[in-house]
CSV table of C-alpha atoms in Angstrom, one decimal:
chain,number,residue,atom,x,y,z
A,179,MET,CA,84.7,28.8,28.5
A,180,ALA,CA,87.5,29.7,30.8
A,181,THR,CA,90.9,28.4,29.5
A,182,TYR,CA,93.2,30.6,31.8
A,183,ASN,CA,95.7,28.3,33.5
A,184,PRO,CA,97.1,30.0,36.4
A,185,ALA,CA,100.4,28.3,36.4
A,186,ASP,CA,100.9,30.2,33.0
A,187,ASP,CA,100.8,33.5,34.9
A,188,HIS,CA,104.1,34.3,36.0
A,189,SER,CA,103.2,37.9,36.9
A,190,THR,CA,101.4,37.1,39.9
A,191,ASN,CA,103.0,38.4,43.1
A,192,PHE,CA,101.3,36.2,46.0
A,193,PHE,CA,103.2,37.9,48.9
A,194,GLY,CA,102.5,41.3,47.1
A,195,ASP,CA,98.8,40.6,47.3
A,196,VAL,CA,98.8,39.5,51.2
A,197,CYS,CA,100.7,42.6,51.8
A,198,ASN,CA,98.5,44.9,49.7
A,199,ASN,CA,95.4,43.0,51.8
A,200,PHE,CA,97.2,43.7,55.0
A,201,ASP,CA,97.9,47.6,53.9
A,202,TYR,CA,94.3,48.1,53.1
A,203,ALA,CA,93.1,46.6,56.5
A,204,ALA,CA,95.8,48.5,58.6
A,205,GLN,CA,93.8,51.8,57.6
A,206,PHE,CA,91.1,50.5,59.9
A,207,THR,CA,93.4,49.9,62.8
A,208,THR,CA,95.1,52.7,65.2
A,209,HIS,CA,98.7,51.2,65.3
A,210,ASP,CA,101.9,53.2,64.1
A,211,ALA,CA,103.6,52.7,60.9
A,212,GLY,CA,106.8,51.1,62.6
A,213,LEU,CA,104.8,48.5,64.3
A,214,LEU,CA,102.7,47.7,61.2
A,215,ASP,CA,106.0,47.2,59.2
A,216,GLN,CA,107.3,44.8,61.8
A,217,ILE,CA,104.2,42.6,61.9
A,218,LYS,CA,103.8,42.6,57.9
A,219,SER,CA,107.6,41.6,57.1
A,220,CYS,CA,108.8,38.1,57.4
A,221,ASN,CA,111.4,37.8,60.1
A,222,SER,CA,113.6,35.0,58.6
A,223,VAL,CA,113.9,33.6,55.1
A,224,TYR,CA,115.8,30.5,54.6
A,225,ARG,CA,116.6,29.4,51.0
A,226,PHE,CA,118.8,26.2,50.8
A,227,ARG,CA,119.7,23.7,48.0
A,228,PHE,CA,120.9,20.0,48.9
A,229,PRO,CA,121.9,17.1,46.8
A,230,ILE,CA,120.3,13.7,46.6
A,231,ARG,CA,121.5,10.4,45.0
A,232,ARG,CA,119.5,9.4,41.8
A,233,GLY,CA,120.8,6.2,40.1
A,234,ASN,CA,124.4,6.6,39.3
A,235,GLY,CA,124.1,10.6,39.8
A,236,PHE,CA,123.0,13.3,41.9
A,237,GLU,CA,120.0,15.8,41.9
A,238,VAL,CA,120.1,19.2,43.4
A,239,ILE,CA,116.8,20.0,45.3
A,240,ASP,CA,115.7,23.7,46.1
A,241,ALA,CA,113.9,24.2,49.4
A,242,TRP,CA,112.9,27.0,51.9
A,243,ARG,CA,111.6,27.5,55.3
A,244,VAL,CA,110.1,31.1,56.2
A,245,GLU,CA,109.4,32.1,59.7
A,246,HIS,CA,107.3,35.1,59.3
A,247,SER,CA,106.5,36.3,63.0
A,248,GLN,CA,107.9,35.4,66.5
A,249,HIS,CA,105.4,37.4,68.2
A,250,GLN,CA,104.4,33.7,69.5
A,251,SER,CA,106.5,30.9,69.7
A,252,PRO,CA,107.0,28.5,68.3
A,253,THR,CA,106.2,29.4,64.7
A,254,LYS,CA,104.0,27.0,62.9
A,255,GLY,CA,103.3,26.2,59.1
A,256,GLY,CA,103.1,23.4,56.6
A,257,ILE,CA,105.7,22.1,54.1
A,258,ARG,CA,104.5,22.1,50.4
A,259,TYR,CA,106.0,19.6,47.9
A,260,SER,CA,105.4,20.8,44.7
A,261,GLU,CA,107.3,21.9,41.1
A,262,MET,CA,105.4,25.3,41.4
A,263,VAL,CA,107.0,26.2,45.3
A,264,ASN,CA,108.8,29.5,44.9
A,265,GLU,CA,110.3,32.1,47.6
A,266,ASP,CA,107.3,34.3,47.1
A,267,GLU,CA,104.8,31.9,47.5
A,268,VAL,CA,106.5,30.4,50.7
A,269,MET,CA,106.6,34.1,52.2
A,270,ALA,CA,103.0,34.4,51.5
A,271,LEU,CA,101.9,31.3,53.0
A,272,ALA,CA,104.0,32.0,56.0
A,273,ALA,CA,102.4,35.4,56.4
A,274,LEU,CA,99.0,34.0,56.1
A,275,MET,CA,99.8,31.5,58.8
A,276,THR,CA,100.5,34.5,60.9
A,277,TYR,CA,97.3,36.1,60.5
A,278,LYS,CA,95.4,32.7,60.4
A,279,CYS,CA,96.8,31.7,64.1
A,280,ALA,CA,95.7,35.1,65.4
A,281,ILE,CA,92.1,34.9,64.1
A,282,VAL,CA,91.6,31.4,65.6
A,283,ASN,CA,93.3,32.3,68.8
A,284,VAL,CA,96.1,29.6,68.2
A,285,PRO,CA,99.3,30.9,70.1
A,286,PHE,CA,101.8,30.2,67.4
A,287,GLY,CA,103.6,32.6,65.0
A,288,GLY,CA,103.3,32.0,61.1
A,289,ALA,CA,105.8,29.8,59.1
A,290,LYS,CA,105.8,28.0,56.0
A,291,GLY,CA,108.2,25.6,54.1
A,292,GLY,CA,108.5,24.1,50.6
A,293,ILE,CA,110.3,21.7,48.6
A,294,LYS,CA,110.6,22.1,44.8
A,295,ILE,CA,109.8,18.7,43.6
A,296,ASN,CA,106.8,16.6,42.1
A,297,PRO,CA,106.7,13.7,44.5
A,298,LYS,CA,105.2,11.5,41.9
A,299,ASN,CA,108.4,11.8,40.0
A,300,TYR,CA,110.2,10.0,43.0
A,301,THR,CA,110.6,6.6,44.6
A,302,LEU,CA,109.4,6.0,48.1
A,303,GLN,CA,113.2,5.9,49.2
A,304,GLU,CA,114.1,9.1,47.2
A,305,LEU,CA,111.2,11.1,49.0
A,306,GLU,CA,112.3,9.9,52.2
A,307,ASN,CA,115.9,10.8,51.5
A,308,ILE,CA,114.5,14.3,50.4
A,309,THR,CA,112.3,14.7,53.6
A,310,ARG,CA,115.2,13.7,56.1
A,311,ARG,CA,117.7,15.9,54.6
A,312,TYR,CA,115.5,18.8,54.4
A,313,THR,CA,115.0,18.3,58.3
A,314,VAL,CA,118.5,18.0,58.7
A,315,GLU,CA,119.0,21.4,56.9
A,316,LEU,CA,116.5,23.0,59.2
A,317,ALA,CA,118.0,21.6,62.6
A,318,LYS,CA,121.5,22.9,61.2
A,319,LYS,CA,120.2,26.3,61.4
A,320,ASN,CA,117.9,26.0,64.2
A,321,PHE,CA,114.7,26.3,62.2
A,322,ILE,CA,112.8,23.1,63.8
A,323,GLY,CA,111.9,22.3,67.3
A,324,PRO,CA,108.9,22.0,69.6
A,325,SER,CA,109.5,25.4,71.1
A,326,ILE,CA,111.1,26.9,67.9
A,327,ASP,CA,109.5,26.0,64.5
A,328,VAL,CA,106.6,23.2,64.1
A,329,PRO,CA,106.2,22.1,60.3
A,330,ALA,CA,102.8,20.3,59.4
A,331,PRO,CA,101.5,18.8,56.1
A,332,ASP,CA,100.6,20.9,53.1
A,333,TYR,CA,100.0,20.3,49.6
A,334,GLY,CA,101.9,17.0,48.5
A,335,SER,CA,102.7,16.0,51.9
A,336,GLY,CA,101.1,13.9,54.7
A,337,GLU,CA,101.4,11.8,57.8
A,338,ARG,CA,104.1,9.7,56.1
A,339,GLU,CA,106.5,12.7,55.4
A,340,MET,CA,105.6,14.1,59.0
A,341,SER,CA,106.8,10.6,60.6
A,342,TRP,CA,110.2,11.0,58.5
A,343,ILE,CA,110.5,14.5,59.9
A,344,ALA,CA,109.7,13.4,63.5
A,345,ASP,CA,112.2,10.3,63.3
A,346,THR,CA,115.0,12.4,62.1
A,347,TYR,CA,114.6,15.2,64.6
A,348,ALA,CA,114.3,12.8,67.4
A,349,THR,CA,117.5,10.9,66.0
A,350,MET,CA,119.4,14.3,65.9
A,351,ASN,CA,118.2,15.0,69.4
A,352,PRO,CA,118.6,12.0,71.7
A,353,GLY,CA,117.0,12.4,74.9
A,354,GLN,CA,114.8,15.3,74.3
A,355,LEU,CA,111.6,14.6,76.1
A,356,ASP,CA,109.4,16.6,73.6
A,357,ALA,CA,111.1,15.8,70.6
A,358,MET,CA,107.8,14.4,69.1
A,359,GLY,CA,106.4,17.9,69.3
A,360,CYS,CA,108.6,19.1,66.5
A,361,VAL,CA,106.0,18.4,64.0
A,362,THR,CA,102.3,17.9,63.6
A,363,GLY,CA,100.0,16.0,61.2
A,364,LYS,CA,101.6,12.7,62.5
A,365,PRO,CA,99.9,9.1,62.4
A,366,ILE,CA,98.2,8.4,65.6
A,367,ALA,CA,100.6,5.3,66.2
A,368,LEU,CA,103.5,8.2,66.4
A,369,GLN,CA,101.6,10.4,68.8
A,370,GLY,CA,99.5,12.1,66.5
A,371,ILE,CA,95.9,13.1,67.3
A,372,ALA,CA,92.5,11.8,66.2
A,373,GLY,CA,90.7,13.9,63.8
A,374,ARG,CA,93.7,15.8,62.4
A,375,LYS,CA,93.8,14.4,58.9
A,376,GLU,CA,90.2,15.6,58.3
A,377,ALA,CA,90.6,18.8,60.4
A,378,THR,CA,91.1,21.4,57.6
A,379,GLY,CA,88.1,20.1,55.5
A,380,ARG,CA,85.8,19.6,58.6
A,381,GLY,CA,86.7,23.5,59.5
A,382,VAL,CA,85.8,24.7,55.9
A,383,ALA,CA,82.5,22.8,56.3
A,384,ILE,CA,81.7,24.3,60.0
A,385,ALA,CA,82.8,27.9,58.5
A,386,VAL,CA,80.2,27.4,55.6
A,387,ARG,CA,77.5,26.2,57.7
A,388,GLU,CA,78.1,29.0,60.2
A,389,CYS,CA,78.1,31.6,57.3
A,390,VAL,CA,74.9,30.4,55.9
A,391,SER,CA,73.1,30.3,59.2
A,392,VAL,CA,72.8,34.3,59.5
A,393,GLY,CA,69.7,35.1,58.1
A,394,GLU,CA,70.5,38.8,57.6
A,395,ASP,CA,73.7,38.0,55.3
A,396,MET,CA,71.9,35.4,53.3
A,397,GLN,CA,69.1,37.8,52.5
A,398,LYS,CA,71.7,40.4,51.1
A,399,ILE,CA,73.1,37.8,48.9
A,400,GLY,CA,69.8,36.2,47.5
A,401,LEU,CA,70.0,32.9,49.5
A,402,LEU,CA,67.8,31.4,52.4
A,403,PRO,CA,69.5,30.8,55.5
A,404,GLY,CA,70.7,27.2,56.5
A,405,ILE,CA,73.0,24.6,55.0
A,406,SER,CA,70.2,22.1,54.0
A,407,GLY,CA,69.8,21.5,50.4
A,408,LYS,CA,72.6,24.4,49.3
A,409,ARG,CA,74.2,23.4,46.1
A,410,VAL,CA,78.0,23.0,46.4
A,411,ILE,CA,80.9,22.6,43.8
A,412,VAL,CA,84.1,21.6,45.1
A,413,GLN,CA,87.5,22.1,43.5
A,414,GLY,CA,90.0,19.6,44.5
A,415,LEU,CA,89.5,16.1,45.7
A,416,GLY,CA,92.6,15.8,47.9
A,417,ASN,CA,92.6,15.9,52.0
A,418,VAL,CA,90.9,19.2,52.2
A,419,GLY,CA,88.6,18.9,49.2
A,420,TYR,CA,87.2,15.4,50.1
A,421,HIS,CA,86.6,16.3,53.7
A,422,SER,CA,85.0,19.5,52.9
A,423,ALA,CA,82.5,17.8,50.5
A,424,LYS,CA,82.0,15.0,52.9
A,425,PHE,CA,81.2,17.1,55.8
A,426,LEU,CA,79.0,19.5,53.8
A,427,ALA,CA,76.9,16.8,52.5
A,428,GLU,CA,76.6,15.3,56.1
A,429,PHE,CA,75.4,18.9,57.4
A,430,GLY,CA,72.7,18.6,54.5
A,431,ALA,CA,74.2,20.4,51.6
A,432,LEU,CA,74.0,18.7,47.8
A,433,ILE,CA,77.3,18.3,46.3
A,434,VAL,CA,76.7,18.8,42.5
A,435,GLY,CA,80.2,19.5,41.1
A,436,LEU,CA,83.8,18.2,41.5
A,437,CYS,CA,87.0,19.6,39.9
A,438,GLU,CA,90.3,17.9,39.7
A,439,PHE,CA,93.3,18.7,37.2
A,440,GLU,CA,92.1,16.1,34.8
A,441,GLY,CA,88.8,17.7,34.4
A,442,ALA,CA,85.3,18.4,36.3
A,443,ILE,CA,81.9,16.4,36.5
A,444,TYR,CA,78.6,17.9,37.4
A,445,ASN,CA,74.9,16.6,38.3
A,446,ALA,CA,72.4,18.9,39.6
A,447,ASP,CA,70.8,16.2,41.5
A,448,GLY,CA,74.0,15.5,43.5
A,449,LEU,CA,77.2,13.3,43.4
A,450,ASP,CA,78.0,10.6,45.7
A,451,ILE,CA,81.4,12.1,46.9
A,452,ASP,CA,82.7,8.6,48.4
A,453,ALA,CA,81.8,6.8,45.2
A,454,VAL,CA,83.5,9.5,43.1
A,455,PHE,CA,86.7,8.9,45.4
A,456,GLN,CA,86.7,5.4,44.8
A,457,HIS,CA,86.2,5.8,41.1
A,458,ARG,CA,89.1,8.1,40.9
A,459,LYS,CA,91.3,5.6,42.8
A,460,ALA,CA,90.4,2.8,40.5
A,461,THR,CA,90.8,4.7,37.4
A,462,GLY,CA,92.8,7.7,38.0
A,463,SER,CA,90.4,10.1,36.7
A,464,ILE,CA,87.2,11.7,38.1
A,465,LEU,CA,86.1,11.7,34.5
A,466,GLY,CA,83.8,8.6,33.2
A,467,TYR,CA,82.2,8.3,36.8
A,468,PRO,CA,78.7,7.0,35.9
A,469,GLY,CA,76.8,9.4,38.2
A,470,ALA,CA,77.8,12.6,36.4
A,471,LYS,CA,75.6,14.1,34.0
A,472,GLN,CA,78.1,16.5,32.5
A,473,GLU,CA,82.0,16.3,32.2
A,474,PHE,CA,84.5,19.0,31.4
A,475,LYS,CA,88.1,18.5,30.3
A,476,HIS,CA,89.0,22.1,31.4
A,477,SER,CA,88.9,21.9,35.1
A,478,LEU,CA,88.2,25.4,35.5
A,479,GLU,CA,85.0,24.9,33.3
A,480,GLY,CA,83.6,23.2,36.5
A,481,LEU,CA,83.8,26.1,38.8
A,482,GLU,CA,81.4,28.0,36.3
A,483,GLN,CA,78.4,25.6,36.6
A,484,PRO,CA,75.4,26.7,38.7
A,485,CYS,CA,75.6,26.3,42.5
A,486,ASP,CA,75.1,28.4,45.5
A,487,ILE,CA,78.6,27.8,47.2
A,488,LEU,CA,82.0,27.3,45.5
A,489,VAL,CA,84.7,25.8,47.7
A,490,PRO,CA,88.2,26.0,46.0
A,491,ALA,CA,90.4,23.6,47.6
A,492,ALA,CA,93.3,23.2,45.7
A,493,LEU,CA,95.9,25.7,44.8
A,494,GLU,CA,96.1,29.7,44.8
A,495,ASN,CA,95.1,32.1,41.9
A,496,GLN,CA,92.4,29.9,40.6
A,497,ILE,CA,89.4,32.4,40.3
A,498,THR,CA,90.9,35.4,38.4
A,499,ILE,CA,89.5,38.2,36.3
A,500,ALA,CA,89.6,35.8,33.2
A,501,ASN,CA,86.7,33.6,34.8
A,502,VAL,CA,85.1,35.5,37.8
A,503,LYS,CA,82.5,36.8,35.9
A,504,ASN,CA,81.5,33.3,34.8
A,505,ILE,CA,81.1,32.1,38.3
A,506,LYS,CA,77.5,31.5,39.7
A,507,ALA,CA,77.9,30.9,43.1
A,508,LYS,CA,76.9,33.5,45.5
A,509,ILE,CA,79.3,32.4,48.3
A,510,ILE,CA,83.3,31.2,47.8
A,511,ALA,CA,84.6,29.4,50.7
A,512,GLU,CA,88.3,29.4,50.4
A,513,GLY,CA,89.4,26.0,51.3
A,514,ALA,CA,93.0,26.6,49.6
A,515,ASN,CA,95.2,29.5,50.2
A,516,GLY,CA,94.7,32.6,48.1
A,517,PRO,CA,92.5,30.7,45.6
A,518,THR,CA,90.9,34.1,44.6
A,519,SER,CA,92.8,37.0,43.1
A,520,PRO,CA,92.3,40.4,44.7
A,521,GLU,CA,90.9,41.8,41.3
A,522,ALA,CA,88.4,39.0,41.0
A,523,GLU,CA,87.3,39.3,44.6
A,524,SER,CA,86.4,42.9,44.1
A,525,ILE,CA,84.4,42.1,41.0
A,526,PHE,CA,82.8,39.3,42.8
A,527,TYR,CA,81.5,41.4,45.8
A,528,ALA,CA,80.4,44.1,43.1
A,529,ASN,CA,78.1,41.3,41.6
A,530,GLY,CA,76.4,40.5,45.2
A,531,GLY,CA,78.7,37.6,46.3
A,532,MET,CA,80.4,36.9,49.5
A,533,ILE,CA,83.9,35.2,50.2
A,534,ILE,CA,84.8,33.3,53.4
A,535,PRO,CA,88.5,34.3,53.5
A,536,ASP,CA,91.2,31.5,53.6
A,537,MET,CA,93.0,32.8,56.5
A,538,TYR,CA,89.9,31.9,58.5
A,539,CYS,CA,88.2,29.2,56.2
A,540,ASN,CA,91.0,26.5,56.2
A,541,ALA,CA,92.2,27.6,59.8
A,542,GLY,CA,90.8,24.0,61.0
A,543,GLY,CA,94.2,22.3,60.4
A,544,VAL,CA,96.3,24.5,62.5
A,545,THR,CA,93.8,24.4,65.3
A,546,VAL,CA,94.0,20.6,65.6
A,547,SER,CA,97.5,20.8,65.1
A,548,TYR,CA,97.7,22.9,68.3
A,549,PHE,CA,95.7,20.3,69.9
A,550,GLU,CA,98.1,17.8,68.9
A,551,TRP,CA,101.3,19.9,69.9
A,552,LEU,CA,99.7,20.3,73.4
A,553,LYS,CA,99.3,16.2,73.5
A,554,ASN,CA,103.0,16.1,72.7
A,555,LEU,CA,103.9,18.3,75.4
A,556,SER,CA,101.7,16.8,78.1
A,557,HIS,CA,102.5,13.3,76.8
A,558,VAL,CA,99.1,12.1,77.4
A,559,ALA,CA,96.0,11.3,75.1
A,560,PHE,CA,93.0,13.7,75.4
A,561,GLY,CA,90.2,12.1,77.6
A,562,ARG,CA,92.5,9.3,79.0
A,563,MET,CA,92.5,10.9,82.5
A,564,ASN,CA,88.9,11.7,83.0
A,565,ARG,CA,86.9,9.6,80.7
A,566,ARG,CA,86.1,6.7,83.1
A,567,PHE,CA,85.5,9.3,85.8
A,568,GLU,CA,82.9,11.2,83.8
A,569,GLU,CA,81.0,7.9,82.8
A,570,ASN,CA,80.8,6.8,86.6
A,571,MET,CA,79.6,10.2,87.3
A,572,ASN,CA,77.1,10.0,84.6
A,573,LEU,CA,76.0,6.6,85.4
A,574,ASN,CA,75.6,7.7,89.1
A,575,MET,CA,73.2,10.8,88.0
A,576,VAL,CA,71.2,8.3,85.6
A,577,ASN,CA,70.6,5.9,88.6
A,578,MET,CA,69.3,8.9,90.7
A,579,VAL,CA,67.1,10.2,88.2
A,580,GLU,CA,65.8,6.7,87.4
A,581,GLY,CA,65.2,6.2,91.2
A,582,ILE,CA,63.6,9.4,91.9
A,583,THR,CA,61.1,9.5,88.7
A,584,GLY,CA,60.4,5.6,88.6
A,585,VAL,CA,61.1,5.8,84.9
A,586,ALA,CA,63.8,3.4,83.6
A,587,LEU,CA,65.8,4.6,80.3
A,588,THR,CA,66.4,2.1,77.4
A,589,PRO,CA,70.0,0.7,77.2
A,590,MET,CA,70.5,3.0,74.2
A,591,GLN,CA,69.4,5.9,76.1
A,592,ARG,CA,71.6,5.0,79.0
A,593,SER,CA,74.4,4.3,76.9
A,594,THR,CA,74.2,7.6,75.2
A,595,ILE,CA,73.8,9.7,78.4
A,596,ILE,CA,76.6,7.9,80.1
A,597,LYS,CA,79.4,7.5,77.7
A,598,GLY,CA,82.4,9.9,78.3
A,599,ALA,CA,84.0,11.7,75.4
A,600,THR,CA,86.8,10.0,73.2
A,601,GLU,CA,89.7,12.1,72.2
A,602,LEU,CA,88.3,12.4,68.6
A,603,GLU,CA,84.8,13.9,70.1
A,604,LEU,CA,86.8,16.3,72.3
A,605,VAL,CA,88.9,17.3,69.2
A,606,ASN,CA,86.0,17.9,66.9
A,607,SER,CA,84.4,19.7,69.7
A,608,GLY,CA,87.2,21.9,70.4
A,609,LEU,CA,87.5,22.7,66.7
A,610,GLU,CA,83.7,23.6,65.9
A,611,ASP,CA,83.9,25.9,69.1
A,612,THR,CA,87.0,27.6,67.6
A,613,MET,CA,85.4,27.9,64.2
A,614,ILE,CA,82.2,29.1,65.3
A,615,ARG,CA,83.6,31.8,67.9
A,616,SER,CA,86.0,33.3,65.2
A,617,TYR,CA,83.7,33.6,62.5
A,618,HIS,CA,81.4,35.5,64.7
A,619,GLU,CA,84.3,37.6,65.9
A,620,ILE,CA,85.5,38.5,62.3
A,621,ARG,CA,81.5,39.2,61.4
A,622,GLU,CA,81.1,41.6,64.3
A,623,THR,CA,84.2,43.4,63.1
A,624,TYR,CA,82.6,43.4,59.4
A,625,LYS,CA,79.1,44.8,60.7
A,626,ASN,CA,80.4,47.2,63.2
A,627,ASN,CA,82.6,49.2,60.8
A,628,GLU,CA,80.8,50.4,57.5
A,629,LYS,CA,84.0,51.3,55.6
A,630,ILE,CA,85.2,47.7,56.0
A,631,ASP,CA,83.7,46.2,52.8
A,632,THR,CA,84.7,42.5,53.1
A,633,LEU,CA,85.0,39.6,55.6
A,634,ARG,CA,88.8,39.2,54.4
A,635,THR,CA,89.4,42.9,55.5
A,636,ALA,CA,87.7,42.3,58.7
A,637,ALA,CA,89.7,38.9,59.2
A,638,PHE,CA,92.9,41.1,58.6
A,639,VAL,CA,91.8,43.8,61.1
A,640,CYS,CA,91.2,41.1,63.7
A,641,ALA,CA,94.6,39.4,63.1
A,642,ILE,CA,96.7,42.7,63.2
A,643,ASN,CA,95.1,43.8,66.4
A,644,LYS,CA,95.9,40.5,68.0
A,645,VAL,CA,99.5,40.6,66.7
A,646,ALA,CA,100.1,44.3,67.5
A,647,VAL,CA,99.0,43.7,71.2
A,648,SER,CA,101.4,40.8,71.4
A,649,TYR,CA,104.5,42.9,70.1
A,650,GLN,CA,103.5,45.9,72.1
A,651,ASN,CA,103.6,43.4,75.3
A,652,LEU,CA,106.8,41.8,74.3
A,653,GLY,CA,108.7,45.2,74.0
A,654,VAL,CA,111.9,45.4,72.0
A,655,TRP,CA,115.1,43.8,73.2
A,656,PRO,CA,117.6,45.0,73.8
């Protein structure tokens, strides 16, 4: 039984791990040391503190915003609300955002933010005050704006916080036409985009589906190709974990285990993800769910149960040398950022496993954030201009085919063929195309160089080459 708690390990160096992965991958590129150093380093690290009123007194809040790379503008990255936030973590996540955007061909530089609080310990008004003050501090130093740096939700934040940020920025910049493009992950009513909330989880599910569809790779790790019937354990029942499990189940996988901080549940015959979600909403815990055949008070024990695919979708450093040998999955799909330590990854591969790296696997969120940003700049919803035109064109085509063949389609068939694409359908189509193309780009790099030993290294090589080209084309000013 694994009782290791990553929060107790103060020796971890997340940014150092990212840099080590970078350095290892860099040897498979042809770029000079100076350019590689420019790509690897964080360009701007802003650490600040600000007070808020609590009761009759004050509390001082620690916060960060890191802009890792301006090879593309604006920079892009979420804001994490967590007591565990620190400068090293924010720097690491900002770096991963740079490489993530490059991998999925989204024209942003990488950034990340963090506020060192536990949101559960604050009232709604206090959270709003903290979020708005954070936004003001960013604006004072030119660390936010639709063409400068565009935040998004992350662990502990969501649509509500993004709304407060958008309103604060717009208030401070009266008359700015593109003000709502200063942040993504907003609710649809505030110029958000359909499909953004579930985008990261949907992207994880598509990444897994694409990975297991390659028969050659599955044969090497002892699995049959195809997602149907694959047993999956998901860690985390937040936004990413819930939607990852939901869409994997829709694709045909069997969700056999779920892990949360209060414990884990397992049923080899499968779990109903929505029923578990509602049970936790009603009771505050996944434990006690009547459809579970096994329960574990230590959440990490849930990761060690029999399955084909493990999806860690919570926090970093969850799979380490302390528990990796007990992991029975053949594939780890990293829904979270940095859930697998480098040492654990080496052991997992040596034991015949395969890891879908975080910098690709959870890129669905930033991909759809890009679509939202484009929507905000264009000031029109996707599909609004052409949907009716497409439907009329399709109707004319159906009428012509029916007239030529003499065969009348059923009302259901006509409706299916004629219907134009909604914004959600267009967003999901763009996300799916992005995830599929990017996976095979990484895989080709992995397969074409026998010295590249993991998909993570291949992903880094792809990212380094793309960022390097941008810097080379930009030159150096002055």
